[in-house]
CSV table of C-alpha atoms in Angstrom, one decimal:
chain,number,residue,atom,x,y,z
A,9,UNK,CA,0.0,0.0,0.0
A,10,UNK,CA,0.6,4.0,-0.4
A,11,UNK,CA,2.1,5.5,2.4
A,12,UNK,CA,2.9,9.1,4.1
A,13,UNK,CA,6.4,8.1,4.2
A,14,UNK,CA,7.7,4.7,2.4
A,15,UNK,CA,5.5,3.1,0.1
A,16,UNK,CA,4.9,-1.2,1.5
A,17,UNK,CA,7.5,-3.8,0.1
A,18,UNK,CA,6.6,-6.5,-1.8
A,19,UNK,CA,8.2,-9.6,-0.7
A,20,UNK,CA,8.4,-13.0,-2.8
A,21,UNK,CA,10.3,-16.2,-1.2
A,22,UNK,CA,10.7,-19.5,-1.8
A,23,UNK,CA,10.2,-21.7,1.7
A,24,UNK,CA,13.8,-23.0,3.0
A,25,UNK,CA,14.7,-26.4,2.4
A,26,UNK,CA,15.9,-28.3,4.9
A,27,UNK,CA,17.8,-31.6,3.7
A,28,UNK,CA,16.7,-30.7,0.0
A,29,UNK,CA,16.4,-27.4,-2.5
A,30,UNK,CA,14.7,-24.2,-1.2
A,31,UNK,CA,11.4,-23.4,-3.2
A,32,UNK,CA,12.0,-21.9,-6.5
A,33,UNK,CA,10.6,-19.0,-7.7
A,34,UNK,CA,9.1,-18.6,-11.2
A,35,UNK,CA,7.6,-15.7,-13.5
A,36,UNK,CA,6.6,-16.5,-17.0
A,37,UNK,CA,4.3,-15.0,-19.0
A,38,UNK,CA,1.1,-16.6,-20.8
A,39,UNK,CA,1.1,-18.3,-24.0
A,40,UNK,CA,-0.6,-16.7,-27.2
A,41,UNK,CA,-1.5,-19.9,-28.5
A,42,UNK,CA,-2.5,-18.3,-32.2
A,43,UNK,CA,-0.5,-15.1,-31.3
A,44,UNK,CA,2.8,-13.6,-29.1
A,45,UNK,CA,3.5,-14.7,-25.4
A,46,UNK,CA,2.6,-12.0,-23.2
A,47,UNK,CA,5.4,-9.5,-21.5
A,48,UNK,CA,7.5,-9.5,-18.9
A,49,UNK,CA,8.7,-6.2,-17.2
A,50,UNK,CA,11.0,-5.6,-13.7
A,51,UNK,CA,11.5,-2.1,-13.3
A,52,UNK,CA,12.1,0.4,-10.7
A,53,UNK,CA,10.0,3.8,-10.8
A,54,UNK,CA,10.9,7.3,-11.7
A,55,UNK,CA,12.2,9.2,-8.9
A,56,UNK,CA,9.8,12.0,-7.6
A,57,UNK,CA,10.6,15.7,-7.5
A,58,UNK,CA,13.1,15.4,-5.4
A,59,UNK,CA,15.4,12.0,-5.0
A,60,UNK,CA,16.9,9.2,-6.8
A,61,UNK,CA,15.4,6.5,-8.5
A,62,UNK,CA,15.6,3.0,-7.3
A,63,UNK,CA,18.2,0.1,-7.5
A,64,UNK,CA,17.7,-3.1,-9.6
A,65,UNK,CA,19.8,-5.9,-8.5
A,66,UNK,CA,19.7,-9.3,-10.2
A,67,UNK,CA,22.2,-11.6,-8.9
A,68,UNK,CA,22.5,-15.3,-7.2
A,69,UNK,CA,23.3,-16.4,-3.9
A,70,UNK,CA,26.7,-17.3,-2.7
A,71,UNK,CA,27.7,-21.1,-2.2
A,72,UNK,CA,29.3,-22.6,0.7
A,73,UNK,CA,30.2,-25.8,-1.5
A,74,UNK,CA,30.4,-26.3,-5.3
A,75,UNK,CA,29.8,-24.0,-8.0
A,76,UNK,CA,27.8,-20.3,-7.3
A,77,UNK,CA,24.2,-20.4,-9.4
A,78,UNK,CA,24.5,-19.2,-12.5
A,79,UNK,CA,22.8,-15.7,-14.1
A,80,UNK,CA,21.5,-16.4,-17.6
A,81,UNK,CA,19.7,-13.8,-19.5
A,82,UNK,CA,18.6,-14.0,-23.2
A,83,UNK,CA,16.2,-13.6,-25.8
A,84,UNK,CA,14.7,-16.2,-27.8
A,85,UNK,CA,15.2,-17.7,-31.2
A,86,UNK,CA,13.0,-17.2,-34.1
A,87,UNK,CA,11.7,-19.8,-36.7
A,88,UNK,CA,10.9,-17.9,-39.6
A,89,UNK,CA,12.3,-14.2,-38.6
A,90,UNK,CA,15.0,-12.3,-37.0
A,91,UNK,CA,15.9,-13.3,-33.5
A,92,UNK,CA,15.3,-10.9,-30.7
A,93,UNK,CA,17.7,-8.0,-29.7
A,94,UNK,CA,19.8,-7.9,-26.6
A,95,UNK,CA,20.5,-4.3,-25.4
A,96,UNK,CA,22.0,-2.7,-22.1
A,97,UNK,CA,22.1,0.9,-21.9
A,98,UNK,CA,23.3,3.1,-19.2
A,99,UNK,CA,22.0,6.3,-18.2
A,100,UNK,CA,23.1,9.7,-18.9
A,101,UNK,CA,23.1,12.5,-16.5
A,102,UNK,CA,24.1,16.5,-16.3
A,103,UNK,CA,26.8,15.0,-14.1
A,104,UNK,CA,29.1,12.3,-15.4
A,105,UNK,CA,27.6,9.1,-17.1
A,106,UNK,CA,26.5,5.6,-15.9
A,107,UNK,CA,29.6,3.3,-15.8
A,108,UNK,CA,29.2,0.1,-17.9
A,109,UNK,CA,31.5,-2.8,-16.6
A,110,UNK,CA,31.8,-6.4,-16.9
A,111,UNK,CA,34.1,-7.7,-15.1
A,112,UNK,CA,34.7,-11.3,-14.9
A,113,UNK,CA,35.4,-13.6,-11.3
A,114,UNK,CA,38.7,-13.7,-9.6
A,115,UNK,CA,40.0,-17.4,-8.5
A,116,UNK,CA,41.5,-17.3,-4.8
A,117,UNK,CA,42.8,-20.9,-5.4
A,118,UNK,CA,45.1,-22.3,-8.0
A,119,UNK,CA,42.7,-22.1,-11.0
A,120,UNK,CA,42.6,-19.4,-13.4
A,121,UNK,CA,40.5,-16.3,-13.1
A,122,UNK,CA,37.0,-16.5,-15.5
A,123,UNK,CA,37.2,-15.9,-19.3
A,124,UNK,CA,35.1,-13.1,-20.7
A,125,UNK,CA,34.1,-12.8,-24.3
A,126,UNK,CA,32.3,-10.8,-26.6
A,127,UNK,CA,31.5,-12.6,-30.2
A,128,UNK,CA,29.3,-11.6,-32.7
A,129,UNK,CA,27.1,-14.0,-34.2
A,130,UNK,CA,27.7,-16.6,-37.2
A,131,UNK,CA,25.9,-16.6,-40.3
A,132,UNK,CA,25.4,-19.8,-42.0
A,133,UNK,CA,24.7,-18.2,-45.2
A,134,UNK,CA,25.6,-14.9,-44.9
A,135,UNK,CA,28.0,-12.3,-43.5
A,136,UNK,CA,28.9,-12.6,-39.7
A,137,UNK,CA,27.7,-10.4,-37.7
A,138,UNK,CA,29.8,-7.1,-37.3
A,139,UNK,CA,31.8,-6.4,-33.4
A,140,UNK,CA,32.5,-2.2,-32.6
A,141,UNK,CA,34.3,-1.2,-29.9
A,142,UNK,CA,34.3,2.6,-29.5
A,143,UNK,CA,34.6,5.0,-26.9
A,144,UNK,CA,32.4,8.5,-26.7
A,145,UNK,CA,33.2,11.5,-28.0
A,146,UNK,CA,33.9,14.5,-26.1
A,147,UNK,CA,33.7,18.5,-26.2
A,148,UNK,CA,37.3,18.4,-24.7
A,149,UNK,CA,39.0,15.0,-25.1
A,150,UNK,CA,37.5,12.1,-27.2
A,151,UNK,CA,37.4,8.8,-24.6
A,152,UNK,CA,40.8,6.6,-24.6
A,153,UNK,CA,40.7,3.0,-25.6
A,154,UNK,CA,42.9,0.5,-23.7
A,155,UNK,CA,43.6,-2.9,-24.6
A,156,UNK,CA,45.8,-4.5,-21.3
A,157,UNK,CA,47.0,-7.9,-21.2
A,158,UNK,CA,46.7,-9.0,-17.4
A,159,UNK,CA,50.2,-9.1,-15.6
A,160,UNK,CA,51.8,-12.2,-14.7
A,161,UNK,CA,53.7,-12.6,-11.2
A,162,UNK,CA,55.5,-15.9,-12.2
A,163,UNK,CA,54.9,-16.4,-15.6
A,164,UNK,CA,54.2,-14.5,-19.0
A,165,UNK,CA,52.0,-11.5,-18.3
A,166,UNK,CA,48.9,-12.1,-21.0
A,167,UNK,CA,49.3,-11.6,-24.5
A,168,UNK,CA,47.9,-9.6,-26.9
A,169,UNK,CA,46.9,-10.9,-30.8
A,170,UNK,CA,44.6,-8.5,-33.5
A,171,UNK,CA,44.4,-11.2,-36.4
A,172,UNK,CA,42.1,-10.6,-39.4
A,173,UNK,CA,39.5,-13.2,-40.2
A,174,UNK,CA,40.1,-16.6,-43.0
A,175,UNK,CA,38.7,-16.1,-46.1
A,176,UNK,CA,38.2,-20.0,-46.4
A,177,UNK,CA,37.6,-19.7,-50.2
A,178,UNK,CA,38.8,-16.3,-50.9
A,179,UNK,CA,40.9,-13.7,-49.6
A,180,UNK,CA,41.5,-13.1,-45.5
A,181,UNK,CA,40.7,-9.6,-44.0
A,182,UNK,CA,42.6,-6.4,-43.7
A,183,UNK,CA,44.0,-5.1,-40.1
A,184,UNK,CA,44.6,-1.5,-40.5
A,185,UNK,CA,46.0,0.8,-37.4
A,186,UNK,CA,46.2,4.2,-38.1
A,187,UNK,CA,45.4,7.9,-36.1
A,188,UNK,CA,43.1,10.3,-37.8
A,189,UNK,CA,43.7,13.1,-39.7
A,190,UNK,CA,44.0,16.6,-37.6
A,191,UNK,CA,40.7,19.0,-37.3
A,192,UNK,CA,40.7,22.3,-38.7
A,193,UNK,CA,43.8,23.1,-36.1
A,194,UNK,CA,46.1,20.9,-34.6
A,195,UNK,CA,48.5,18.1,-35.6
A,196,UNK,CA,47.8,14.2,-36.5
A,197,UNK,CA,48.2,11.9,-33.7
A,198,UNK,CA,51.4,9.5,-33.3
A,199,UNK,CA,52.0,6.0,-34.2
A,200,UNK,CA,54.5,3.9,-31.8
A,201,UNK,CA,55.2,0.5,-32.4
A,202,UNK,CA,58.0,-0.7,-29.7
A,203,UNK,CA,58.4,-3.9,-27.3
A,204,UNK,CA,59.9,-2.8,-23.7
A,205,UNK,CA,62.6,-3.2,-21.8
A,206,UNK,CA,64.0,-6.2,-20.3
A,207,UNK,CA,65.5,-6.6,-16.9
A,208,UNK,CA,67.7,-9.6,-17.7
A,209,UNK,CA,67.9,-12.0,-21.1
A,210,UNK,CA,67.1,-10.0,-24.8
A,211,UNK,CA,64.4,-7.9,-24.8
A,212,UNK,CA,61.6,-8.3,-27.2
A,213,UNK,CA,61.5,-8.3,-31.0
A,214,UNK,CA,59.9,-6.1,-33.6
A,215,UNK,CA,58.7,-8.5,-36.5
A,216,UNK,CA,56.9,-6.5,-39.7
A,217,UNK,CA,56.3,-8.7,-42.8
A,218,UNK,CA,54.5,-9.6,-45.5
A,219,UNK,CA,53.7,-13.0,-46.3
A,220,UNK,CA,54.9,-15.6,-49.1
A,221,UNK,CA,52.3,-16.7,-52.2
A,222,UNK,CA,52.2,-19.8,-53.1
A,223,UNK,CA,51.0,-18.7,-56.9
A,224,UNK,CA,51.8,-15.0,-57.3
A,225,UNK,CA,53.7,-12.4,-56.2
A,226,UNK,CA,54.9,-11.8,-52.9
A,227,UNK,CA,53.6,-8.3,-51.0
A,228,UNK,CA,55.2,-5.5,-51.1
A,229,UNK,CA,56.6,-4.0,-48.1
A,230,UNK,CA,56.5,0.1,-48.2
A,231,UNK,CA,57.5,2.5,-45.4
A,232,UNK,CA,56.5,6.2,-46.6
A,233,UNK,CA,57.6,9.5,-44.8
A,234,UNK,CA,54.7,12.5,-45.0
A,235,UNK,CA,55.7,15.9,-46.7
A,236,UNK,CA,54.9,19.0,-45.7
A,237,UNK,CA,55.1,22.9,-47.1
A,238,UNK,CA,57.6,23.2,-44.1
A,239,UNK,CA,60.4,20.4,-43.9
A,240,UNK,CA,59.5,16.6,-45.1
A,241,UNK,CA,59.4,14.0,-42.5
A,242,UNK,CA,63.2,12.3,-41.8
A,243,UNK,CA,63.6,8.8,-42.3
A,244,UNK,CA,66.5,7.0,-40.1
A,245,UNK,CA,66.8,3.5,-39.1
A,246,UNK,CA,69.4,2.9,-36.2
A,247,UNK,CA,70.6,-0.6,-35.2
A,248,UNK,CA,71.4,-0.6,-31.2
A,249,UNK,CA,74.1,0.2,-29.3
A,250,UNK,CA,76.2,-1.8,-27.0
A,251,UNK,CA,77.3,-0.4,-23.7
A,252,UNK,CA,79.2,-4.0,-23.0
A,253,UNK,CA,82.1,-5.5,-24.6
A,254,UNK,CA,79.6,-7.2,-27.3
A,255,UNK,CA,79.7,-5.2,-30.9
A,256,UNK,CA,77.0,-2.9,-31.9
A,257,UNK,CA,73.8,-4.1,-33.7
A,258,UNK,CA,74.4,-4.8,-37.4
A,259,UNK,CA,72.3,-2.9,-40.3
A,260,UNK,CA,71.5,-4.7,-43.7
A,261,UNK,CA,69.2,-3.5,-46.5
A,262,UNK,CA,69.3,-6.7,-49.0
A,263,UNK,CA,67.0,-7.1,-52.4
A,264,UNK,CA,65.5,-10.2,-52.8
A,265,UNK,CA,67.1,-13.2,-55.0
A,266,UNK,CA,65.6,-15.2,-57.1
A,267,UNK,CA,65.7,-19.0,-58.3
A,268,UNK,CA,65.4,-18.8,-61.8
A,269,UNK,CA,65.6,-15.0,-62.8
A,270,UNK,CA,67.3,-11.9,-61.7
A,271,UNK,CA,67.6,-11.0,-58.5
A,272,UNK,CA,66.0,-7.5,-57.2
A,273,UNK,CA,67.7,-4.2,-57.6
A,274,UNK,CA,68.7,-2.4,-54.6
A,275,UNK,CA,68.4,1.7,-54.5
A,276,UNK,CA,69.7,3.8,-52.9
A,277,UNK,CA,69.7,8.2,-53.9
């Protein structure tokens, strides 16, 4: 019932089960035998003049032994018709905006913490469904993007692999990295490509290639420096120094041979 200060709570439990499962708990909606199933809505009001609206909280209950319940939300498959949408949205506010998370568990034992995945949907006789990730755009600053392999204490800290999709009868996709072109005033973000530093042992490699054809000609491999009306870009490749009693690093620009006609011409002005 209504009330002068809090409005009554609704309450629904399952009984407790002693040597056996607690009562469950079920809301489904009718059947539309010739028709659509009816609709199922959980929501919290609007706040009043003066206030917040309410929580929503849909979670399971902890276990003591075994494996935690499980949450499973989705929407339903069609027969003859598009399946049904699945959308979260968080608010928006004149202050900052809803946070959107998901975060999966931790393991306090010696498994490994929970996988979590985001895959777009198969096609069977179409394209696959498309994946954007893509942060908001700002008056001041546009939002960051941050792709963090977890950090290992023992071991490898997690990798990190961007790979193009097969084209099982054709050709496999393109993986393009780029920054944008300036605005109307300002200067074209950088582009670093570099492995870090290592305590002890050879630090990490930088591998750029293009791959072999088995019936055609291999691709070409091009590194291009921007002009400009002021100075053109400079172009310099350095091998590393030694600070030991080891030599320096060697530096080799080498055309490409060829079994049975002449080998590549080498350039240099």
């Amino acid at each position: 019932g209504a009330g002068n200060t809090s409005g009554g709570a609704v309450t629904l439990d399952g009984g407790v089960g002693t040597t056996a499962l607690g009562g469950s708990i079920a809301i489904t909606s009718g059947v539309g035998t010739d028709t659509s199933s009816g609709s199922v809505s959980v929501s919290t009001s609007n706040a009043g003049t003066s206030g917040v609206s309410g929580d929503l909280s849909l979670s399971t209950g902890t276990a003591s032994v075994g494996t935690s319940g499980s949450v499973s939300i989705g929407s339903g498959s069609s027969a003859s018709g598009s399946g049904g949408n699945f959308a979260i949205s968080v608010g928006s506010g004149d202050g900052s905006g809803g946070t959107f998370s998901v975060v999966a568990g931790d393991s306090s034992g010696s498994n490994t913490g929970g996988a979590a995945s985001v895959i777009a949907g198969s096609s069977s006789s179409s394209g696959g469904g498309s994946l954007s990730l893509a942060s908001g755009a700002g008056n001041t600053s546009g939002g960051a993007v941050t792709l963090d392999g977890g950090v290992g204490t023992t071991a490898l800290g997690g990798s990190i692999a961007i790979t193009s999709g097969v084209g099982t009868d054709t050709s496999s996709g393109s993986v393009s990295v780029s920054t944008s072109n300036a605005g109307t005033s300002g200067v074209s973000g950088d582009l670093s490509l570099s492995t870090g530093t290592a305590s002890v042992g050879t630090s990490g490699s930088v591998s750029i290639g293009s791959g072999s054809s088995a019936s055609g000609s291999g691709g070409n491999f091009a590194i291009s420096v921007g002009s400009g009306d002021g100075s053109g870009g400079t172009f310099s490749v350095v091998a590393g120094d030694s600070s030991g009693s080891n030599t320096g690093g060697a530096a080799s620009v080498i055309a490409g041979s060829s079994s049975s006609s002449g080998g590549g011409s080498l350039s240099l002005a």
